[in-house]
């Protein structure tokens, strides 16, 4: 079992990496402007992002089911699968925004208000989810299962919400912008 100071160092590194990732994504969304011609060449990326988010949500739910039924091995496999899909999503998301830029939502009225509410909660919770997921995974891998369990009770609903609302945001954009 790692020492307390090495665990604090690992969690600090997770927070620093997460902050760097968020800063990079903000730069990518609000400062970087790719050539408009690329947008049509990579039109499949938003759908791929939604697929990865949806698959992550399914794996998360399977992981919850398995741990509730004391199947630790299947839980672990499901959670690694969810982490893998979320990681693939993050890579695809970065590539999408690097090549295509941001997609403004053209809807108006109530539809726009609903979309922006979902989007803002999705973005804010995704910023929180990244360090939570990495820290929860760290505690599981380092054998600190009581700490892992306590943190997972917070991490799971946030991660699931972010995965599901990622698909919802895509569906809004597909209906109104793509």
Coordinates of N, CA and C in Angstrom, one line a residue:
X1 N 0.8 -1.2 0.0 CA 0.0 0.0 0.0 C 0.9 1.2 0.0
X2 N 0.6 2.2 -0.9 CA 1.5 3.4 -1.0 C 1.3 4.2 0.3
X3 N 2.4 5.0 0.6 CA 2.4 5.8 1.8 C 1.4 7.0 1.6
X4 N 1.1 7.6 2.8 CA 0.1 8.7 2.7 C 0.7 9.9 1.9
X5 N 2.0 10.1 2.0 CA 2.6 11.2 1.3 C 2.6 10.9 -0.2
X6 N 2.9 9.7 -0.6 CA 2.9 9.3 -2.0 C 1.5 9.4 -2.6
X7 N 0.5 9.1 -1.8 CA -0.9 9.2 -2.3 C -1.3 10.6 -2.5
X8 N -0.9 11.5 -1.5 CA -1.1 12.9 -1.7 C -0.5 13.5 -2.9
X9 N 0.7 13.0 -3.2 CA 1.5 13.5 -4.4 C 0.7 13.0 -5.6
X10 N 0.2 11.8 -5.6 CA -0.5 11.3 -6.8 C -1.8 12.0 -7.0
X11 N -2.5 12.3 -6.0 CA -3.8 13.1 -6.1 C -3.5 14.5 -6.6
X12 N -2.4 15.1 -6.0 CA -2.0 16.4 -6.5 C -1.6 16.4 -8.0
X13 N -0.9 15.4 -8.4 CA -0.6 15.3 -9.9 C -1.9 15.1 -10.7
X14 N -2.8 14.4 -10.2 CA -4.1 14.2 -10.9 C -4.8 15.5 -11.1
X15 N -4.8 16.3 -10.0 CA -5.5 17.6 -10.0 C -4.7 18.5 -11.0
X16 N -3.4 18.5 -11.0 CA -2.6 19.4 -11.9 C -2.8 19.0 -13.3
X17 N -2.8 17.7 -13.6 CA -3.0 17.2 -15.0 C -4.5 17.6 -15.5
X18 N -5.4 17.4 -14.6 CA -6.8 17.8 -14.9 C -6.9 19.3 -15.2
X19 N -6.3 20.1 -14.4 CA -6.4 21.5 -14.6 C -5.7 21.9 -15.9
X20 N -4.6 21.2 -16.3 CA -3.9 21.5 -17.6 C -4.8 21.0 -18.7
X21 N -5.5 19.9 -18.5 CA -6.4 19.4 -19.6 C -7.6 20.4 -19.8
X22 N -8.1 20.9 -18.7 CA -9.2 21.9 -18.8 C -8.7 23.2 -19.5
X23 N -7.6 23.7 -19.1 CA -7.0 24.9 -19.7 C -6.8 24.7 -21.2
X24 N -6.3 23.5 -21.6 CA -6.1 23.2 -23.0 C -7.4 23.2 -23.8
X25 N -8.4 22.5 -23.2 CA -9.7 22.5 -23.8 C -10.3 23.9 -24.0
X26 N -10.2 24.7 -23.0 CA -10.7 26.1 -23.1 C -10.0 26.8 -24.2
X27 N -8.7 26.7 -24.3 CA -7.9 27.3 -25.4 C -8.4 26.8 -26.7
X28 N -8.6 25.4 -26.8 CA -9.1 24.8 -28.1 C -10.4 25.3 -28.5
X29 N -11.3 25.5 -27.5 CA -12.7 26.0 -27.8 C -12.8 27.5 -28.1
X30 N -12.0 28.3 -27.4 CA -12.2 29.7 -27.5 C -11.1 30.5 -28.1
X31 N -10.0 30.0 -28.4 CA -8.9 30.7 -29.0 C -8.5 30.1 -30.3
X32 N -8.4 28.8 -30.4 CA -8.0 28.1 -31.6 C -9.2 28.2 -32.7
X33 N -8.8 28.6 -33.9 CA -9.8 28.6 -34.9 C -9.3 27.8 -36.2
X34 N -9.8 26.6 -36.3 CA -9.4 25.8 -37.5 C -10.0 26.3 -38.8
X35 N -9.4 26.0 -39.9 CA -9.9 26.4 -41.2 C -11.3 25.8 -41.4
X36 N -12.3 26.6 -41.9 CA -13.6 26.1 -42.1 C -13.8 24.9 -43.0
X37 N -12.8 24.8 -43.9 CA -12.9 23.7 -44.9 C -12.8 22.3 -44.2
X38 N -12.2 22.2 -43.1 CA -12.0 21.0 -42.4 C -13.3 20.5 -41.7
X39 N -14.2 21.4 -41.4 CA -15.4 21.0 -40.7 C -16.2 19.9 -41.4
X40 N -16.4 20.0 -42.7 CA -17.1 19.0 -43.5 C -16.4 17.7 -43.7
X41 N -15.1 17.7 -43.7 CA -14.3 16.5 -43.8 C -14.4 15.6 -42.6
X42 N -14.7 16.2 -41.5 CA -14.6 15.4 -40.2 C -16.0 15.4 -39.5
X43 N -17.1 15.4 -40.3 CA -18.4 15.5 -39.8 C -18.8 14.3 -39.0
X44 N -18.1 13.1 -39.1 CA -18.5 11.9 -38.3 C -18.0 12.0 -36.9
X45 N -17.1 12.9 -36.6 CA -16.5 13.0 -35.2 C -17.6 13.3 -34.1
X46 N -18.5 14.2 -34.3 CA -19.5 14.4 -33.2 C -20.3 13.1 -32.9
X47 N -20.7 12.4 -34.0 CA -21.4 11.1 -33.8 C -20.5 10.1 -33.1
X48 N -19.3 10.0 -33.4 CA -18.3 9.1 -32.7 C -18.2 9.5 -31.2
X49 N -18.1 10.8 -30.9 CA -18.1 11.3 -29.6 C -19.3 10.8 -28.8
X50 N -20.5 11.0 -29.4 CA -21.7 10.5 -28.7 C -21.7 9.0 -28.5
X51 N -21.2 8.3 -29.5 CA -21.2 6.8 -29.3 C -20.3 6.5 -28.1
X52 N -19.1 7.1 -28.0 CA -18.2 6.8 -26.9 C -18.8 7.2 -25.6
X53 N -19.5 8.3 -25.5 CA -20.2 8.7 -24.3 C -21.3 7.7 -23.9
X54 N -22.1 7.3 -24.9 CA -23.1 6.3 -24.7 C -22.6 5.0 -24.2
X55 N -21.5 4.5 -24.8 CA -20.9 3.2 -24.4 C -20.3 3.3 -23.0
X56 N -19.8 4.5 -22.7 CA -19.3 4.7 -21.4 C -20.4 4.6 -20.3
X57 N -21.5 5.2 -20.6 CA -22.7 5.2 -19.7 C -23.2 3.8 -19.5
X58 N -23.2 3.0 -20.6 CA -23.7 1.6 -20.5 C -22.7 0.8 -19.6
X59 N -21.4 1.0 -19.8 CA -20.4 0.3 -19.0 C -20.4 0.7 -17.6
X60 N -20.7 2.0 -17.3 CA -20.8 2.5 -15.9 C -22.0 1.8 -15.2
X61 N -23.1 1.7 -15.9 CA -24.3 1.1 -15.3 C -24.1 -0.4 -15.1
X62 N -23.4 -1.1 -16.0 CA -23.0 -2.5 -15.8 C -22.1 -2.6 -14.6
X63 N -21.1 -1.7 -14.5 CA -20.2 -1.7 -13.3 C -21.0 -1.6 -12.0
X64 N -21.9 -0.7 -12.0 CA -22.8 -0.6 -10.8 C -23.5 -1.8 -10.5
X65 N -24.1 -2.4 -11.5 CA -24.9 -3.6 -11.3 C -24.0 -4.7 -10.7
X66 N -22.8 -4.9 -11.3 CA -21.9 -5.9 -10.9 C -21.4 -5.7 -9.5
X67 N -21.1 -4.5 -9.0 CA -20.6 -4.3 -7.7 C -21.8 -4.5 -6.7
X68 N -23.0 -4.2 -7.1 CA -24.1 -4.4 -6.2 C -24.4 -5.9 -6.0
X69 N -23.9 -6.7 -7.0 CA -24.1 -8.1 -6.9 C -22.8 -8.8 -6.5
X70 N -21.9 -8.1 -5.9 CA -20.6 -8.6 -5.4 C -19.7 -9.3 -6.4
X71 N -19.9 -8.9 -7.7 CA -19.0 -9.5 -8.7 C -17.9 -8.5 -9.0
X72 N -16.9 -8.5 -8.2 CA -15.8 -7.5 -8.2 C -15.1 -7.6 -9.6
X73 N -14.8 -8.8 -10.0 CA -14.1 -9.0 -11.3 C -14.8 -8.3 -12.5
X74 N -16.1 -8.6 -12.6 CA -16.9 -8.0 -13.7 C -17.0 -6.5 -13.5
X75 N -17.1 -6.0 -12.2 CA -17.2 -4.6 -11.9 C -15.9 -3.9 -12.4
X76 N -14.8 -4.5 -12.1 CA -13.5 -4.0 -12.5 C -13.4 -3.9 -14.0
X77 N -13.8 -4.9 -14.7 CA -13.8 -5.0 -16.1 C -14.7 -3.9 -16.7
X78 N -15.9 -3.7 -16.2 CA -16.8 -2.7 -16.6 C -16.3 -1.3 -16.4
X79 N -15.7 -1.1 -15.3 CA -15.2 0.2 -15.0 C -14.0 0.6 -15.9
X80 N -13.1 -0.4 -16.1 CA -12.0 -0.2 -17.0 C -12.5 0.1 -18.5
X81 N -13.6 -0.6 -18.8 CA -14.2 -0.4 -20.1 C -14.8 1.0 -20.2
X82 N -15.5 1.5 -19.1 CA -16.1 2.8 -19.1 C -14.9 3.9 -19.2
X83 N -13.8 3.6 -18.5 CA -12.7 4.5 -18.5 C -12.1 4.6 -19.9
X84 N -12.0 3.4 -20.5 CA -11.5 3.3 -21.9 C -12.4 4.1 -22.9
X85 N -13.7 3.9 -22.8 CA -14.6 4.7 -23.7 C -14.5 6.2 -23.4
X86 N -14.4 6.6 -22.1 CA -14.3 8.0 -21.8 C -13.0 8.5 -22.3
X87 N -12.0 7.8 -22.2 CA -10.6 8.2 -22.8 C -10.7 8.4 -24.3
X88 N -11.3 7.4 -25.0 CA -11.5 7.5 -26.4 C -12.3 8.7 -26.8
X89 N -13.4 9.0 -26.0 CA -14.2 10.2 -26.2 C -13.3 11.4 -26.1
X90 N -12.5 11.5 -25.0 CA -11.7 12.7 -24.8 C -10.7 13.0 -26.0
X91 N -10.1 11.9 -26.5 CA -9.2 12.0 -27.7 C -10.0 12.5 -28.9
X92 N -11.2 11.8 -29.1 CA -12.0 12.2 -30.3 C -12.5 13.6 -30.2
X93 N -12.9 14.0 -28.9 CA -13.4 15.4 -28.7 C -12.3 16.4 -29.0
X94 N -11.1 16.2 -28.6 CA -10.0 17.1 -28.8 C -9.7 17.2 -30.3
X95 N -9.7 16.0 -31.0 CA -9.5 16.0 -32.5 C -10.6 16.8 -33.2
X96 N -11.9 16.5 -32.7 CA -13.0 17.2 -33.3 C -12.9 18.7 -33.2
X97 N -12.6 19.2 -32.1 CA -12.5 20.6 -31.9 C -11.3 21.2 -32.5
X98 N -10.2 20.5 -32.6 CA -9.0 21.0 -33.2 C -9.2 21.1 -34.7
X99 N -10.0 20.2 -35.3 CA -10.2 20.2 -36.7 C -11.4 20.9 -37.2
X100 N -12.5 20.9 -36.4 CA -13.8 21.5 -36.8 C -14.2 22.7 -36.0
X101 N -13.6 22.9 -34.8 CA -14.0 24.1 -34.0 C -15.2 23.8 -33.3
X102 N -15.8 24.9 -32.7 CA -17.0 24.8 -31.9 C -18.2 24.8 -32.9
X103 N -19.3 24.2 -32.4 CA -20.6 24.3 -33.2 C -21.6 25.1 -32.4
X104 N -21.9 26.3 -32.9 CA -22.9 27.1 -32.2 C -24.3 26.5 -32.4
X105 N -25.1 26.7 -31.4 CA -26.5 26.2 -31.4 C -27.4 27.2 -31.9
X106 N -28.1 26.9 -33.1 CA -28.9 27.9 -33.7 C -30.4 28.0 -33.2
X107 N -30.7 27.1 -32.3 CA -32.1 27.1 -31.8 C -32.4 28.3 -31.0
X108 N -33.8 28.6 -30.9 CA -34.2 29.8 -30.2 C -35.2 29.5 -29.1
X109 N -35.5 30.4 -28.3 CA -36.6 30.3 -27.3 C -36.3 29.3 -26.3
X110 N -37.4 28.5 -25.9 CA -37.3 27.5 -24.9 C -36.3 26.4 -25.2
X111 N -36.2 26.0 -26.5 CA -35.3 25.0 -26.9 C -33.8 25.4 -26.6
X112 N -33.5 26.7 -26.9 CA -32.2 27.2 -26.7 C -31.9 27.2 -25.2
X113 N -32.9 27.6 -24.4 CA -32.7 27.7 -22.9 C -32.4 26.3 -22.3
X114 N -33.2 25.3 -22.8 CA -33.0 23.9 -22.3 C -31.7 23.4 -22.8
X115 N -31.3 23.7 -24.0 CA -30.0 23.2 -24.5 C -28.9 23.8 -23.7
X116 N -28.9 25.1 -23.5 CA -27.8 25.8 -22.8 C -27.8 25.4 -21.3
X117 N -28.9 25.1 -20.7 CA -28.9 24.5 -19.3 C -28.2 23.2 -19.3
X118 N -28.6 22.3 -20.2 CA -28.0 21.0 -20.2 C -26.5 21.1 -20.5
X119 N -26.1 21.9 -21.5 CA -24.7 22.1 -21.9 C -23.9 22.7 -20.8
X120 N -24.4 23.7 -20.1 CA -23.6 24.3 -19.0 C -23.4 23.3 -17.8
X121 N -24.5 22.6 -17.5 CA -24.3 21.6 -16.4 C -23.3 20.5 -16.9
X122 N -23.4 20.1 -18.1 CA -22.5 19.1 -18.7 C -21.1 19.5 -18.6
X123 N -20.8 20.7 -19.1 CA -19.4 21.3 -19.1 C -18.9 21.4 -17.7
X124 N -19.7 22.0 -16.8 CA -19.2 22.2 -15.4 C -18.9 20.9 -14.7
X125 N -19.8 19.9 -14.9 CA -19.6 18.6 -14.2 C -18.5 17.8 -14.9
X126 N -18.3 18.0 -16.2 CA -17.2 17.3 -16.8 C -15.8 17.8 -16.3
X127 N -15.8 19.1 -15.9 CA -14.5 19.6 -15.3 C -14.3 19.0 -14.0
X128 N -15.3 18.7 -13.2 CA -15.2 18.1 -11.9 C -15.0 16.6 -12.1
X129 N -15.6 16.0 -13.1 CA -15.5 14.5 -13.3 C -14.1 14.0 -13.6
X130 N -13.3 14.8 -14.4 CA -12.0 14.3 -14.7 C -11.1 14.0 -13.5
X131 N -10.9 14.9 -12.6 CA -10.1 14.5 -11.5 C -10.7 13.5 -10.5
X132 N -12.1 13.5 -10.5 CA -12.8 12.5 -9.6 C -12.6 11.1 -10.2
X133 N -12.7 11.0 -11.5 CA -12.6 9.6 -12.1 C -11.2 9.1 -11.9
X134 N -10.2 10.0 -12.2 CA -8.8 9.6 -12.1 C -8.4 9.3 -10.6
X135 N -8.9 10.0 -9.7 CA -8.6 9.8 -8.2 C -9.3 8.5 -7.8
X136 N -10.6 8.3 -8.2 CA -11.3 7.1 -7.8 C -10.6 5.9 -8.4
X137 N -10.1 5.9 -9.6 CA -9.4 4.9 -10.2 C -8.1 4.6 -9.5
X138 N -7.4 5.7 -9.1 CA -6.1 5.6 -8.4 C -6.3 4.8 -7.0
X139 N -7.4 5.2 -6.3 CA -7.6 4.5 -5.0 C -7.9 3.0 -5.2
X140 N -8.7 2.7 -6.3 CA -8.9 1.3 -6.5 C -7.7 0.5 -6.9
X141 N -6.8 1.1 -7.7 CA -5.6 0.5 -8.2 C -4.6 0.4 -7.0
X142 N -4.6 1.3 -6.1 CA -3.7 1.3 -5.0 C -4.2 0.5 -3.8
X143 N -5.3 -0.1 -4.0 CA -5.8 -1.0 -2.9 C -6.5 -0.3 -1.7
X144 N -6.8 1.0 -1.9 CA -7.5 1.7 -0.8 C -9.0 1.7 -1.1
X145 N -9.6 0.5 -0.9 CA -11.0 0.3 -1.3 C -12.0 1.0 -0.6
X146 N -11.8 1.3 0.7 CA -12.8 2.1 1.5 C -12.8 3.5 1.0
X147 N -11.7 4.1 0.7 CA -11.6 5.4 0.2 C -12.2 5.4 -1.3
X148 N -11.8 4.4 -2.0 CA -12.4 4.2 -3.4 C -13.9 4.2 -3.4
X149 N -14.5 3.4 -2.5 CA -15.9 3.3 -2.4 C -16.6 4.6 -2.0
X150 N -16.0 5.3 -1.0 CA -16.6 6.6 -0.6 C -16.6 7.6 -1.8
X151 N -15.5 7.7 -2.4 CA -15.3 8.6 -3.5 C -16.2 8.2 -4.7
X152 N -16.3 6.9 -5.0 CA -17.1 6.4 -6.1 C -18.5 6.7 -6.0
X153 N -19.0 6.9 -4.8 CA -20.4 7.3 -4.5 C -20.7 8.7 -5.0
X154 N -19.7 9.5 -5.1 CA -19.8 10.9 -5.6 C -19.4 10.9 -7.1
X155 N -18.4 10.1 -7.5 CA -17.9 10.1 -8.8 C -18.9 9.5 -9.8
X156 N -19.5 8.3 -9.4 CA -20.4 7.6 -10.3 C -21.5 8.5 -10.9
X157 N -22.4 9.1 -10.0 CA -23.5 9.9 -10.6 C -23.0 11.0 -11.5
X158 N -21.9 11.7 -11.2 CA -21.4 12.8 -12.0 C -20.9 12.2 -13.3
X159 N -20.1 11.2 -13.3 CA -19.6 10.6 -14.5 C -20.7 10.1 -15.4
X160 N -21.7 9.4 -14.8 CA -22.9 9.0 -15.6 C -23.6 10.2 -16.2
X161 N -23.8 11.2 -15.4 CA -24.6 12.4 -15.9 C -23.8 13.0 -17.1
X162 N -22.5 13.1 -16.9 CA -21.7 13.7 -18.0 C -21.8 12.9 -19.3
X163 N -21.7 11.6 -19.1 CA -21.8 10.7 -20.3 C -23.1 10.7 -21.0
X164 N -24.2 10.7 -20.2 CA -25.5 10.8 -20.8 C -25.8 12.1 -21.4
X165 N -25.5 13.2 -20.7 CA -25.8 14.5 -21.3 C -24.9 14.8 -22.5
X166 N -23.7 14.2 -22.6 CA -22.9 14.3 -23.8 C -23.7 13.8 -25.0
X167 N -24.4 12.7 -24.8 CA -25.3 12.2 -25.9 C -26.4 13.2 -26.2
X168 N -27.0 13.7 -25.1 CA -28.2 14.6 -25.3 C -27.7 15.9 -26.0
X169 N -26.6 16.4 -25.7 CA -26.1 17.6 -26.4 C -25.9 17.3 -27.8
X170 N -25.3 16.1 -28.2 CA -25.2 15.7 -29.6 C -26.5 15.7 -30.3
X171 N -27.5 15.1 -29.6 CA -28.8 15.0 -30.2 C -29.5 16.4 -30.5
X172 N -29.3 17.3 -29.6 CA -29.7 18.7 -29.8 C -29.1 19.3 -31.0
X173 N -27.7 19.1 -31.1 CA -27.0 19.7 -32.2 C -27.3 19.0 -33.5
X174 N -27.6 17.7 -33.5 CA -27.9 16.9 -34.7 C -29.3 17.5 -35.2
X175 N -30.2 17.7 -34.3 CA -31.5 18.2 -34.7 C -31.5 19.6 -35.2
X176 N -30.6 20.5 -34.7 CA -30.7 21.9 -35.0 C -29.5 22.4 -35.8
X177 N -28.3 21.8 -35.7 CA -27.1 22.4 -36.2 C -26.4 21.6 -37.3
X178 N -26.6 20.3 -37.3 CA -25.8 19.5 -38.2 C -26.6 19.2 -39.5

